PDB file of C-alpha atoms in Angstrom:
ATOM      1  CA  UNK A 732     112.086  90.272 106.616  1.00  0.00           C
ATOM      2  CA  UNK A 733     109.783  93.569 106.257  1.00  0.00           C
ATOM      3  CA  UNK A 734     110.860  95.044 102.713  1.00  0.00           C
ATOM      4  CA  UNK A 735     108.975  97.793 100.694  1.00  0.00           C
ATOM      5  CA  UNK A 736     109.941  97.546  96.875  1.00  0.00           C
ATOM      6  CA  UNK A 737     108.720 100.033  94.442  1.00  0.00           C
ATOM      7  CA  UNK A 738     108.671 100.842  90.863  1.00  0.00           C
ATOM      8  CA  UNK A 739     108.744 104.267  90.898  1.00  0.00           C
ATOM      9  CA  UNK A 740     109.579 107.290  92.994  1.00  0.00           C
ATOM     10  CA  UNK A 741     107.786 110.018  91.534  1.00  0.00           C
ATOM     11  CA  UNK A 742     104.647 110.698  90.757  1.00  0.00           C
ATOM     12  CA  UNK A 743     102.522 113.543  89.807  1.00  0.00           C
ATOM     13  CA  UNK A 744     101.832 114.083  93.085  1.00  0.00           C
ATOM     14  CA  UNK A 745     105.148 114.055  94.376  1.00  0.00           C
ATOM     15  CA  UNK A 746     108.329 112.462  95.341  1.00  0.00           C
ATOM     16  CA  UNK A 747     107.555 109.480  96.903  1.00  0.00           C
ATOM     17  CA  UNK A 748     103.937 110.984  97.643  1.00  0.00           C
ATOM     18  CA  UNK A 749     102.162 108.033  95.938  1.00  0.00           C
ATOM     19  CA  UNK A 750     104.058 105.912  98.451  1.00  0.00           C
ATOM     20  CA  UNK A 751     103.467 107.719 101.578  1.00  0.00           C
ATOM     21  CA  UNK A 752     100.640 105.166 103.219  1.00  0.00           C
ATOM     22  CA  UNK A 753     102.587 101.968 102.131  1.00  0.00           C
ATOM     23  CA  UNK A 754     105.829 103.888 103.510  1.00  0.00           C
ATOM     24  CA  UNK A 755     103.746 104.457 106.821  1.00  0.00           C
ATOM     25  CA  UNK A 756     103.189 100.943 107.247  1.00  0.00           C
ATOM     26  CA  UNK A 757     106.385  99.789 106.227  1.00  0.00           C
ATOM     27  CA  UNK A 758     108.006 102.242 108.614  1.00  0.00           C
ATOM     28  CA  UNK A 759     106.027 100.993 111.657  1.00  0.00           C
ATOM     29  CA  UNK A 760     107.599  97.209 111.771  1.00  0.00           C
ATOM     30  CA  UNK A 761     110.532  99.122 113.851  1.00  0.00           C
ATOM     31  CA  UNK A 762     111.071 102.394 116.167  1.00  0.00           C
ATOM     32  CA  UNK A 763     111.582 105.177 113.723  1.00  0.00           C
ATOM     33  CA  UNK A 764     112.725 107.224 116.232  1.00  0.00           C
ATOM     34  CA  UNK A 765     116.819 106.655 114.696  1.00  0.00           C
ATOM     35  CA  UNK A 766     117.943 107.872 111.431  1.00  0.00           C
ATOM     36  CA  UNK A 767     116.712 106.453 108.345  1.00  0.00           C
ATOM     37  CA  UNK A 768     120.167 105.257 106.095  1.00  0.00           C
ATOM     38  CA  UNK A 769     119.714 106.045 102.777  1.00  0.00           C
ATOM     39  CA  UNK A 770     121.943 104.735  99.902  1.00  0.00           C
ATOM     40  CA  UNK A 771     122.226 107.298  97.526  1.00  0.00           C
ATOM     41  CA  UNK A 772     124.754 104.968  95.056  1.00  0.00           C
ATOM     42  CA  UNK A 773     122.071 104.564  92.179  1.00  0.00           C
ATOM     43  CA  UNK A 774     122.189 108.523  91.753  1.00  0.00           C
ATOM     44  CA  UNK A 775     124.480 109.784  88.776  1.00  0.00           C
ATOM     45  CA  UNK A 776     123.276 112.365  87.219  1.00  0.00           C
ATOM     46  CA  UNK A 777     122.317 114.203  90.566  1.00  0.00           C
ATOM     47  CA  UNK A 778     124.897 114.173  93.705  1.00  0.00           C
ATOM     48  CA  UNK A 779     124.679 112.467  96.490  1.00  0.00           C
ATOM     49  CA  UNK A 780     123.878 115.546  98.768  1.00  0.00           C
ATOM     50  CA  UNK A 781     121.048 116.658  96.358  1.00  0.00           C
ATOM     51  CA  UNK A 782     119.610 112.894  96.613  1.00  0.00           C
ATOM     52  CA  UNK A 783     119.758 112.895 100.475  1.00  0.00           C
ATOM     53  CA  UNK A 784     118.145 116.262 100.173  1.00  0.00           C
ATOM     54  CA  UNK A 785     115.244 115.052  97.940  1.00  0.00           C
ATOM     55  CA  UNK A 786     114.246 111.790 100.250  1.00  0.00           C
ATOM     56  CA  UNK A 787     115.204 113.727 103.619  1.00  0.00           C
ATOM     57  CA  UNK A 788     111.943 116.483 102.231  1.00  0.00           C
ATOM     58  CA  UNK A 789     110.034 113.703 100.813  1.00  0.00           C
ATOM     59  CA  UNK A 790     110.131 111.447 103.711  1.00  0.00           C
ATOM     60  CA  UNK A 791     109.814 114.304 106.799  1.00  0.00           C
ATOM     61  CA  UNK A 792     106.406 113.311 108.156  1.00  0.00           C
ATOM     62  CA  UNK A 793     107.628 109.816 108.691  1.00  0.00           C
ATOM     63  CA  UNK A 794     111.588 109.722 108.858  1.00  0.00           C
ATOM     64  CA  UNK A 795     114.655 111.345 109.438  1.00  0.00           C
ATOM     65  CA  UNK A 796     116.661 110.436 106.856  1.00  0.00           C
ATOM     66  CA  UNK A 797     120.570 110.467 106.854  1.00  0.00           C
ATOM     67  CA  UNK A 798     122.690 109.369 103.769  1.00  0.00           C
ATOM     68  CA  UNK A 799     125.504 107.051 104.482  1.00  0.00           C
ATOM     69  CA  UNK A 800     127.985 108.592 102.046  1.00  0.00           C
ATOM     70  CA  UNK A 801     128.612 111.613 104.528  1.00  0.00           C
ATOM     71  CA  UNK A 802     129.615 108.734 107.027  1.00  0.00           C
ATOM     72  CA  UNK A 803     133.068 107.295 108.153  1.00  0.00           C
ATOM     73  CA  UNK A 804     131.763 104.254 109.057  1.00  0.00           C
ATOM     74  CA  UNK A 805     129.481 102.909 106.642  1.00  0.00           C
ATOM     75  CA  UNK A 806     129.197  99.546 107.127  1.00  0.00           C
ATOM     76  CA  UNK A 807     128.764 100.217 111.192  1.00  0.00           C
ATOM     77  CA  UNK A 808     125.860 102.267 110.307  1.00  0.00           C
ATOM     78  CA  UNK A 809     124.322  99.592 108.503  1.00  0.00           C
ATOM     79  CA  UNK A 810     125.037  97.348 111.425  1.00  0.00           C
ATOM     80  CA  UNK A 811     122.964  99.761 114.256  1.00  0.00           C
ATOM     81  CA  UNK A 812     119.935 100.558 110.998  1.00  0.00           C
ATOM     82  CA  UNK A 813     116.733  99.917 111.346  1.00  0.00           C
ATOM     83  CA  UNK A 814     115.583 101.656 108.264  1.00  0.00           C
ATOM     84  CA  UNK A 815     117.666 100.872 104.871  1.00  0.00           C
ATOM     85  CA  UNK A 816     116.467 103.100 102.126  1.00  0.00           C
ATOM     86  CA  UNK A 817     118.063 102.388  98.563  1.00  0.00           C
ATOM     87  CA  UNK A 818     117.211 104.838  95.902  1.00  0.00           C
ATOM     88  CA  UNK A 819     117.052 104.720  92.475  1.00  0.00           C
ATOM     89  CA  UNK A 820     119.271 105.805  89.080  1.00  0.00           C
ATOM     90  CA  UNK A 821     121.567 103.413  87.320  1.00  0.00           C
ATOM     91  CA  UNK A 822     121.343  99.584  88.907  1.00  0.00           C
ATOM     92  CA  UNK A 823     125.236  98.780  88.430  1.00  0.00           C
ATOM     93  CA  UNK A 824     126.847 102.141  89.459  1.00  0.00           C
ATOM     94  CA  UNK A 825     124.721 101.357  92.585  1.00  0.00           C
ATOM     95  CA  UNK A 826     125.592  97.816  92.555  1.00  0.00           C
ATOM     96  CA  UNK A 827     129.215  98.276  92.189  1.00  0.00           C
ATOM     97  CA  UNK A 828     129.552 100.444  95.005  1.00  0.00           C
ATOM     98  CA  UNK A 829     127.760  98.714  97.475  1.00  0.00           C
ATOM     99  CA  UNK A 830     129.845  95.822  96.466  1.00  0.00           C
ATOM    100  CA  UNK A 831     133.059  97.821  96.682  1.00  0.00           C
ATOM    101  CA  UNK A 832     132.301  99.663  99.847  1.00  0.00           C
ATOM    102  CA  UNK A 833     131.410  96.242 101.858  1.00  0.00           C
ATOM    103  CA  UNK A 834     127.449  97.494 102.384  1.00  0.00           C
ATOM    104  CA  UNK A 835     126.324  94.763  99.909  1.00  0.00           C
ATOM    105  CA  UNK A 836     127.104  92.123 102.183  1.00  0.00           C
ATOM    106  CA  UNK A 837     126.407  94.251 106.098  1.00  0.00           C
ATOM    107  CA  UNK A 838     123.170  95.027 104.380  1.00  0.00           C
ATOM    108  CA  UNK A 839     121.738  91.606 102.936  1.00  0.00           C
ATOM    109  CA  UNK A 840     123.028  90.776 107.019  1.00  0.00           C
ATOM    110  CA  UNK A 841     121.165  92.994 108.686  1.00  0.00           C
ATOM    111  CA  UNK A 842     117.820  92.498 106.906  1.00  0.00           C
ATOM    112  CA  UNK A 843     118.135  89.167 106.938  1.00  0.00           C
ATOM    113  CA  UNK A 844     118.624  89.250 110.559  1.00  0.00           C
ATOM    114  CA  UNK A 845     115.070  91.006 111.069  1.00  0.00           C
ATOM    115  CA  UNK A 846     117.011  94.073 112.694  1.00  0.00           C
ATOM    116  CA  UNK A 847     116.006  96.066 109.930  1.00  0.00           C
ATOM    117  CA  UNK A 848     113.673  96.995 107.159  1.00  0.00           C
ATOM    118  CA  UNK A 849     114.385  97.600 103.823  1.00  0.00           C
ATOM    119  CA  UNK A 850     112.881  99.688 101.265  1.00  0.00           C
ATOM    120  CA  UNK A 851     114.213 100.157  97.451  1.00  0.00           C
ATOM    121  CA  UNK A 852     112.767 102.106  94.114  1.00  0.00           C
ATOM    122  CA  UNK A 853     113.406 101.746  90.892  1.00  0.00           C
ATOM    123  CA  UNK A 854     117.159 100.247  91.284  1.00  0.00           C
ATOM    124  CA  UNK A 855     116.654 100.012  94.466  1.00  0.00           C
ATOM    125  CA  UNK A 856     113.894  97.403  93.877  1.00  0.00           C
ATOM    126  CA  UNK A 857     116.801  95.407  91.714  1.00  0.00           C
ATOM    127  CA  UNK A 858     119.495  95.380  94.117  1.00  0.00           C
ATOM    128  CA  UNK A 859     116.955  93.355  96.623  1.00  0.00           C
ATOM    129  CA  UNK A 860     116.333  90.681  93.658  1.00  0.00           C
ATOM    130  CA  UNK A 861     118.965  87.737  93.058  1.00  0.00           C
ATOM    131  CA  UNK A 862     120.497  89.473  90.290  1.00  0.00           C
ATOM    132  CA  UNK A 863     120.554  92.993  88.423  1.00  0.00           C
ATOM    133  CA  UNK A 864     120.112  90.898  85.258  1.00  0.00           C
ATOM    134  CA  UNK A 865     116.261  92.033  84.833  1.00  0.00           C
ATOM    135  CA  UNK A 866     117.053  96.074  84.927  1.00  0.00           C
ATOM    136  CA  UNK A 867     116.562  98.427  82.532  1.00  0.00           C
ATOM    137  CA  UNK A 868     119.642 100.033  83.109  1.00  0.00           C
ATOM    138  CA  UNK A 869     122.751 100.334  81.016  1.00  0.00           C
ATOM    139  CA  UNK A 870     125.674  98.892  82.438  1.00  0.00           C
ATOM    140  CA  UNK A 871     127.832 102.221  82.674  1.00  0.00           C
ATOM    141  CA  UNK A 872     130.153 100.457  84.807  1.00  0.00           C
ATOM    142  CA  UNK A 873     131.564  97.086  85.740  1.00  0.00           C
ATOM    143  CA  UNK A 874     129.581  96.433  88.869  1.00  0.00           C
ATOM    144  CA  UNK A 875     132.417  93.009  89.505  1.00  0.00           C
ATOM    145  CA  UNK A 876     129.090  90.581  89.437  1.00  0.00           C
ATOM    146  CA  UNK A 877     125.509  90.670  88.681  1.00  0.00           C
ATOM    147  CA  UNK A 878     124.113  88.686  91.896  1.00  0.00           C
ATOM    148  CA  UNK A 879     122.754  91.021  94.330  1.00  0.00           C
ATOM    149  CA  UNK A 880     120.644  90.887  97.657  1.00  0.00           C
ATOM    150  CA  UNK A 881     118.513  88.209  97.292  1.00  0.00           C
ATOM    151  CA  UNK A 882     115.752  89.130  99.609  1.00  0.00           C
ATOM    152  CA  UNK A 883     113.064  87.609  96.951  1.00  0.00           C
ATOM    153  CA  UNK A 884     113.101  84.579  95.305  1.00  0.00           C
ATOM    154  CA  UNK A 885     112.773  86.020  91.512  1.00  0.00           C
ATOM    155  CA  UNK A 886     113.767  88.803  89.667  1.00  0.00           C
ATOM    156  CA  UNK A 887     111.658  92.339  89.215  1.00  0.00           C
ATOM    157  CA  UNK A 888     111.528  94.522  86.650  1.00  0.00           C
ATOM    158  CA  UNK A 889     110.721  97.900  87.599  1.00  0.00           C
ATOM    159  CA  UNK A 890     108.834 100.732  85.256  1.00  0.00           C
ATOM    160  CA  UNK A 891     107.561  97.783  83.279  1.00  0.00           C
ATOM    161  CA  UNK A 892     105.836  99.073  80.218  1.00  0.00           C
ATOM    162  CA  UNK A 893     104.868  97.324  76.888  1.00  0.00           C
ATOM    163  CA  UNK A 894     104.287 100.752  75.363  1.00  0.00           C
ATOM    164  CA  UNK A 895     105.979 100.262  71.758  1.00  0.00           C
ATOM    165  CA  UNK A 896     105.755 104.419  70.276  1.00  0.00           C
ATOM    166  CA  UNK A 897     104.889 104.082  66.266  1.00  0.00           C
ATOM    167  CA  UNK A 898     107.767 103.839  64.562  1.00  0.00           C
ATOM    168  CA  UNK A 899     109.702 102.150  66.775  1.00  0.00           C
ATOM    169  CA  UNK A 900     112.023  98.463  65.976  1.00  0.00           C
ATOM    170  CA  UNK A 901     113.446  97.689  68.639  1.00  0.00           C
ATOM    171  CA  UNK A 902     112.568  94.704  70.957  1.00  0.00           C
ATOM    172  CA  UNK A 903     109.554  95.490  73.493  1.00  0.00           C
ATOM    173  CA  UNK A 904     110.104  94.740  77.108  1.00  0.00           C
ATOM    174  CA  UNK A 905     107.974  92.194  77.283  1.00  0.00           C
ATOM    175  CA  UNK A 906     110.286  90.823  74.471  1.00  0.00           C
ATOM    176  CA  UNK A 907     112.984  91.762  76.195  1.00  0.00           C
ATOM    177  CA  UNK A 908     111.552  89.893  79.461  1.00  0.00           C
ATOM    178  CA  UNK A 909     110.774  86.914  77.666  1.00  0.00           C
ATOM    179  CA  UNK A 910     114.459  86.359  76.332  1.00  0.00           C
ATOM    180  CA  UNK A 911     115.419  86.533  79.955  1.00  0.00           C
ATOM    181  CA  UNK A 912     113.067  83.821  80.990  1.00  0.00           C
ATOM    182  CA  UNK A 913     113.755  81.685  78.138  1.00  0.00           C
ATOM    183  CA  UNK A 914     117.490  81.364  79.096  1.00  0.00           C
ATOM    184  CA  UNK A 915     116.769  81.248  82.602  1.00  0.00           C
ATOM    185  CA  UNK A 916     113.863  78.878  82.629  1.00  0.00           C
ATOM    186  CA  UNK A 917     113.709  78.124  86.528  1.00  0.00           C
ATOM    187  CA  UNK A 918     113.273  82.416  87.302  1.00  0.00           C
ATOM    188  CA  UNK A 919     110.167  84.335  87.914  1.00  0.00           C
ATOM    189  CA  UNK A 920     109.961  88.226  86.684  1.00  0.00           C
ATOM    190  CA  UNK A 921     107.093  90.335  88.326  1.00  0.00           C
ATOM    191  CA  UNK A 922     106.863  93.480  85.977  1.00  0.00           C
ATOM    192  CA  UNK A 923     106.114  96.346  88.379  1.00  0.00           C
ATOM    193  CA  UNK A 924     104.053  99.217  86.676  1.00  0.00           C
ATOM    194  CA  UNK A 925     104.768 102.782  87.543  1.00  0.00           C
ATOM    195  CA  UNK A 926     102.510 103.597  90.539  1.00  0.00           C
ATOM    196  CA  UNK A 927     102.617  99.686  92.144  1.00  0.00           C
ATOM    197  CA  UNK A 928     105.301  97.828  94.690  1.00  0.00           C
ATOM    198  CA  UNK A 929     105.525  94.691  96.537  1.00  0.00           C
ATOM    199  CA  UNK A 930     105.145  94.469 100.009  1.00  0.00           C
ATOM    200  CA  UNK A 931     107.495  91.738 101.841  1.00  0.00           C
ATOM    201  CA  UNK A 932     106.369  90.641 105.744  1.00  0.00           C
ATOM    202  CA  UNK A 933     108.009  87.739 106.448  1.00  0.00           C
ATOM    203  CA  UNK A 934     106.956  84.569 103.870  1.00  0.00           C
ATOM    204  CA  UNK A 935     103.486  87.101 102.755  1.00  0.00           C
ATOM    205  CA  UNK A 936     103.663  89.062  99.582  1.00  0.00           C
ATOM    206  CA  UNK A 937     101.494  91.664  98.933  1.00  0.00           C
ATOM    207  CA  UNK A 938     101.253  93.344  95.266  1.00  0.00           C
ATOM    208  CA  UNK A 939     100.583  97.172  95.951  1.00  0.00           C
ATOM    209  CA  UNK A 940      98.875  99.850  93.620  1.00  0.00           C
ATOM    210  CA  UNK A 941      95.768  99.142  91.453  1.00  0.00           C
ATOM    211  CA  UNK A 942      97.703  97.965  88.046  1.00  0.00           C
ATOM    212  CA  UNK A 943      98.704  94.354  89.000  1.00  0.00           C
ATOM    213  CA  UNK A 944     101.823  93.205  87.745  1.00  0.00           C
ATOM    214  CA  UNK A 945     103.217  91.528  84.873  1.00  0.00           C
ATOM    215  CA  UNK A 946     104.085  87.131  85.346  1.00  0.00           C
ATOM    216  CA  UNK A 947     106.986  85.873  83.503  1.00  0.00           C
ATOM    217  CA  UNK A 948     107.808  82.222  83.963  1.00  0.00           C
ATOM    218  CA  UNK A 949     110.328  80.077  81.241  1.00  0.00           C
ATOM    219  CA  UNK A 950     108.403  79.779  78.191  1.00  0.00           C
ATOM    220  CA  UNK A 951     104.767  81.108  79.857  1.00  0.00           C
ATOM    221  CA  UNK A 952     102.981  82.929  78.100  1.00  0.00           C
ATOM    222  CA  UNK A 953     102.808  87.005  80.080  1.00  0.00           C
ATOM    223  CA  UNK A 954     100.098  87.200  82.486  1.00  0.00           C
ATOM    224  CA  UNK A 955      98.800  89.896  84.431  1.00  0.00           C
ATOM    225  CA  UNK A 956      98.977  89.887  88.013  1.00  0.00           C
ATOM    226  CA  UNK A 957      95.468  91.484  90.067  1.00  0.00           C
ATOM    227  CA  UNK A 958      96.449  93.674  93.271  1.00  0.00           C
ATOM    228  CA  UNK A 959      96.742  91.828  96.720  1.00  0.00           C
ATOM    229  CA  UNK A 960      98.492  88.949  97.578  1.00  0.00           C
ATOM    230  CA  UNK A 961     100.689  87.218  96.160  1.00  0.00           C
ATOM    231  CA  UNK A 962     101.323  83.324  96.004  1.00  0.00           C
ATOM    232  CA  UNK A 963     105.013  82.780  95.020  1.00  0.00           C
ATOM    233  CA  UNK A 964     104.849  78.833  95.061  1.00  0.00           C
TER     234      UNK A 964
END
């Protein structure tokens, strides 16, 4: 599998500009001379069109992106793709309509497969994990399940922060994160600062962006992560 997962999709550079050399690379594992399908599900607050809009402009120099919703056949489109973008908003809106409109299971096919790349942000990211269970996301709606893609062996958490403002009470993430791997013992989380991804080529893992990421393992204590690769043994 080739897969691209990132934290974040903007920057103050940019949409996606942070990205644009690790996109590049990504990109060139399979003729990008088709469309680019992009999932816009994750996107609630903004429609669909506006979403395709944003990563058609951001990704011009490399892509031509087209956004499945406009489609009548979906799940063919995923078939014939050899560039799966999922964008990011709310991880079960997105989840549950994959799920409901088939895509969940043409996509994990299809990348599996090798016949296409996939790249996520933000929820995006999640979907490609074996659950959404590590998102920071509220569950707005009943997404029918929370296993997902399962291109990675672990889960990802993606904006991770520790930042606790003055003031606040409420549980950290890295709190938060810890609660997770005490009840799942056996699961990895990579925390994925803003700016950073993970690059995916096959069994090589690649940690992208000069922050590192955050280890979470059972009842481990946090440790950070340095840039490169990645041994997931």
């Amino acid at each position: 599998m080739n897969l691209l997962l990132l934290s974040n999709s903007s920057s103050d550079a940019g949409y996606l500009t942070h990205a644009l050399p690790w996109v590049q690379e990504w990109a060139g594992q399979h003729d990008a001379s088709g469309d680019a399908l992009f999932i816009p599900f994750a996107g609630v607050t903004r429609t669909w069109d506006e979403y395709e809009t944003l990563v058609a402009n951001a990704l011009a120099p490399l892509l031509t992106v087209r956004s499945v919703h406009r489609m009548d056949a979906p799940v063919t489109a995923v078939r014939k793709a050899r560039h799966i973008l999922v964008g990011g908003g709310n991880t079960f809106a997105l989840l549950g309509e994959m799920r409901r409109t088939g895509l969940l299971a043409a996509i994990r096919e299809r990348v599996q497969s090798g016949e296409a790349s996939y790249m996520g942000w933000s929820a995006g990211s999640n979907v490609a994990c074996p659950t959404i269970c590590t998102t920071n996301d509220m569950p707005i709606i009943d997404p029918q399940g929370f296993d997902a893609l399962g291109f990675v062996p672990f889960q990802i958490n993606a904006h991770y922060t520790d930042a606790h403002p003055a003031g606040h009470r409420g549980e950290t993430r890295e709190q938060r994160l810890r609660e997770y791997t005490l009840k799942q013992p056996g699961m990895r989380v990579i925390g994925l600062p803003e700016g950073t991804g993970l690059q995916v080529q096959g069994t090589q893992y690649r940690l992208l962006g000069d922050a590192g990421a955050r280890h979470f393992l059972g009842s481990e204590a946090p440790r950070w992560l340095p840039a490169g690769p990645l041994a997931m043994a």
